[in-house]
Amino acid sequence: GGLCSTESFCRNPPRLLPPNLSPLALARIRAEIQCILESLAKNKNNRARTASDLHISRVALYKKLHQYGLMPS
């Protein structure tokens, strides 16, 4: 629980992101967020399995979730 959806991100980008992102940078971030959210859904919010699916460490996944405002602080 506590995760947002891709749609809510597209409507309300996290305030934690730098304000002057290029369209390419924003597109990359949106794609990364979509991959994270899809993998979390596939793995029933199991973050260890999600990190493994994404070939990143669990710590890196948690950092991304916080960075993108996908998880409560």
PDB file of N, CA and C in Angstrom, residues 34-61:
ATOM      1  N   GLN A  34       6.876   3.962 -14.517  1.00  0.00           N
ATOM      2  CA  GLN A  34       5.918   2.990 -15.033  1.00  0.00           C
ATOM      3  C   GLN A  34       6.456   1.570 -14.870  1.00  0.00           C
ATOM      4  N   CYS A  35       7.730   1.360 -15.167  1.00  0.00           N
ATOM      5  CA  CYS A  35       8.337   0.030 -14.989  1.00  0.00           C
ATOM      6  C   CYS A  35       8.313  -0.400 -13.527  1.00  0.00           C
ATOM      7  N   ILE A  36       8.633   0.523 -12.639  1.00  0.00           N
ATOM      8  CA  ILE A  36       8.627   0.204 -11.207  1.00  0.00           C
ATOM      9  C   ILE A  36       7.223  -0.172 -10.754  1.00  0.00           C
ATOM     10  N   LEU A  37       6.234   0.645 -11.126  1.00  0.00           N
ATOM     11  CA  LEU A  37       4.855   0.381 -10.688  1.00  0.00           C
ATOM     12  C   LEU A  37       4.319  -0.916 -11.274  1.00  0.00           C
ATOM     13  N   GLU A  38       4.624  -1.200 -12.539  1.00  0.00           N
ATOM     14  CA  GLU A  38       4.164  -2.447 -13.149  1.00  0.00           C
ATOM     15  C   GLU A  38       4.811  -3.654 -12.472  1.00  0.00           C
ATOM     16  N   SER A  39       6.103  -3.545 -12.157  1.00  0.00           N
ATOM     17  CA  SER A  39       6.780  -4.654 -11.499  1.00  0.00           C
ATOM     18  C   SER A  39       6.254  -4.852 -10.077  1.00  0.00           C
ATOM     19  N   LEU A  40       5.986  -3.752  -9.372  1.00  0.00           N
ATOM     20  CA  LEU A  40       5.392  -3.868  -8.038  1.00  0.00           C
ATOM     21  C   LEU A  40       4.036  -4.563  -8.104  1.00  0.00           C
ATOM     22  N   ALA A  41       3.221  -4.199  -9.082  1.00  0.00           N
ATOM     23  CA  ALA A  41       1.900  -4.831  -9.217  1.00  0.00           C
ATOM     24  C   ALA A  41       2.057  -6.325  -9.523  1.00  0.00           C
ATOM     25  N   LYS A  42       2.961  -6.638 -10.436  1.00  0.00           N
ATOM     26  CA  LYS A  42       3.198  -8.035 -10.817  1.00  0.00           C
ATOM     27  C   LYS A  42       3.656  -8.860  -9.614  1.00  0.00           C
ATOM     28  N   ASN A  43       4.444  -8.233  -8.758  1.00  0.00           N
ATOM     29  CA  ASN A  43       5.004  -8.926  -7.597  1.00  0.00           C
ATOM     30  C   ASN A  43       4.221  -8.673  -6.315  1.00  0.00           C
ATOM     31  N   LYS A  44       2.987  -8.190  -6.461  1.00  0.00           N
ATOM     32  CA  LYS A  44       2.089  -7.950  -5.321  1.00  0.00           C
ATOM     33  C   LYS A  44       2.763  -7.101  -4.244  1.00  0.00           C
ATOM     34  N   ASN A  45       3.426  -6.037  -4.687  1.00  0.00           N
ATOM     35  CA  ASN A  45       4.117  -5.068  -3.824  1.00  0.00           C
ATOM     36  C   ASN A  45       5.280  -5.660  -3.028  1.00  0.00           C
ATOM     37  N   ASN A  46       5.764  -6.820  -3.432  1.00  0.00           N
ATOM     38  CA  ASN A  46       6.952  -7.390  -2.788  1.00  0.00           C
ATOM     39  C   ASN A  46       8.168  -6.652  -3.358  1.00  0.00           C
ATOM     40  N   ARG A  47       8.762  -5.804  -2.536  1.00  0.00           N
ATOM     41  CA  ARG A  47       9.831  -4.937  -3.020  1.00  0.00           C
ATOM     42  C   ARG A  47      11.117  -5.697  -3.323  1.00  0.00           C
ATOM     43  N   ALA A  48      11.403  -6.763  -2.598  1.00  0.00           N
ATOM     44  CA  ALA A  48      12.611  -7.561  -2.874  1.00  0.00           C
ATOM     45  C   ALA A  48      12.507  -8.211  -4.253  1.00  0.00           C
ATOM     46  N   ARG A  49      11.350  -8.804  -4.553  1.00  0.00           N
ATOM     47  CA  ARG A  49      11.160  -9.424  -5.873  1.00  0.00           C
ATOM     48  C   ARG A  49      11.146  -8.378  -6.971  1.00  0.00           C
ATOM     49  N   THR A  50      10.548  -7.219  -6.682  1.00  0.00           N
ATOM     50  CA  THR A  50      10.506  -6.135  -7.664  1.00  0.00           C
ATOM     51  C   THR A  50      11.923  -5.673  -7.996  1.00  0.00           C
ATOM     52  N   ALA A  51      12.734  -5.466  -6.985  1.00  0.00           N
ATOM     53  CA  ALA A  51      14.120  -5.051  -7.218  1.00  0.00           C
ATOM     54  C   ALA A  51      14.862  -6.084  -8.046  1.00  0.00           C
ATOM     55  N   SER A  52      14.656  -7.349  -7.728  1.00  0.00           N
ATOM     56  CA  SER A  52      15.291  -8.423  -8.489  1.00  0.00           C
ATOM     57  C   SER A  52      14.832  -8.401  -9.944  1.00  0.00           C
ATOM     58  N   ASP A  53      13.532  -8.236 -10.177  1.00  0.00           N
ATOM     59  CA  ASP A  53      13.003  -8.151 -11.544  1.00  0.00           C
ATOM     60  C   ASP A  53      13.625  -7.006 -12.330  1.00  0.00           C
ATOM     61  N   LEU A  54      13.856  -5.892 -11.639  1.00  0.00           N
ATOM     62  CA  LEU A  54      14.386  -4.696 -12.291  1.00  0.00           C
ATOM     63  C   LEU A  54      15.912  -4.688 -12.349  1.00  0.00           C
ATOM     64  N   HIS A  55      16.532  -5.730 -11.772  1.00  0.00           N
ATOM     65  CA  HIS A  55      17.999  -5.851 -11.743  1.00  0.00           C
ATOM     66  C   HIS A  55      18.654  -4.670 -11.040  1.00  0.00           C
ATOM     67  N   ILE A  56      18.037  -4.256  -9.927  1.00  0.00           N
ATOM     68  CA  ILE A  56      18.614  -3.227  -9.069  1.00  0.00           C
ATOM     69  C   ILE A  56      18.553  -3.751  -7.639  1.00  0.00           C
ATOM     70  N   SER A  57      19.322  -3.126  -6.762  1.00  0.00           N
ATOM     71  CA  SER A  57      19.287  -3.551  -5.363  1.00  0.00           C
ATOM     72  C   SER A  57      17.988  -3.076  -4.708  1.00  0.00           C
ATOM     73  N   ARG A  58      17.642  -3.716  -3.609  1.00  0.00           N
ATOM     74  CA  ARG A  58      16.454  -3.303  -2.863  1.00  0.00           C
ATOM     75  C   ARG A  58      16.620  -1.876  -2.354  1.00  0.00           C
ATOM     76  N   VAL A  59      17.834  -1.529  -1.940  1.00  0.00           N
ATOM     77  CA  VAL A  59      18.117  -0.169  -1.473  1.00  0.00           C
ATOM     78  C   VAL A  59      17.893   0.830  -2.603  1.00  0.00           C
ATOM     79  N   ALA A  60      18.363   0.504  -3.801  1.00  0.00           N
ATOM     80  CA  ALA A  60      18.166   1.398  -4.956  1.00  0.00           C
ATOM     81  C   ALA A  60      16.677   1.570  -5.255  1.00  0.00           C
ATOM     82  N   LEU A  61      15.903   0.493  -5.135  1.00  0.00           N
ATOM     83  CA  LEU A  61      14.462   0.587  -5.359  1.00  0.00           C
ATOM     84  C   LEU A  61      13.828   1.516  -4.337  1.00  0.00           C
TER      85      LEU A  61
END
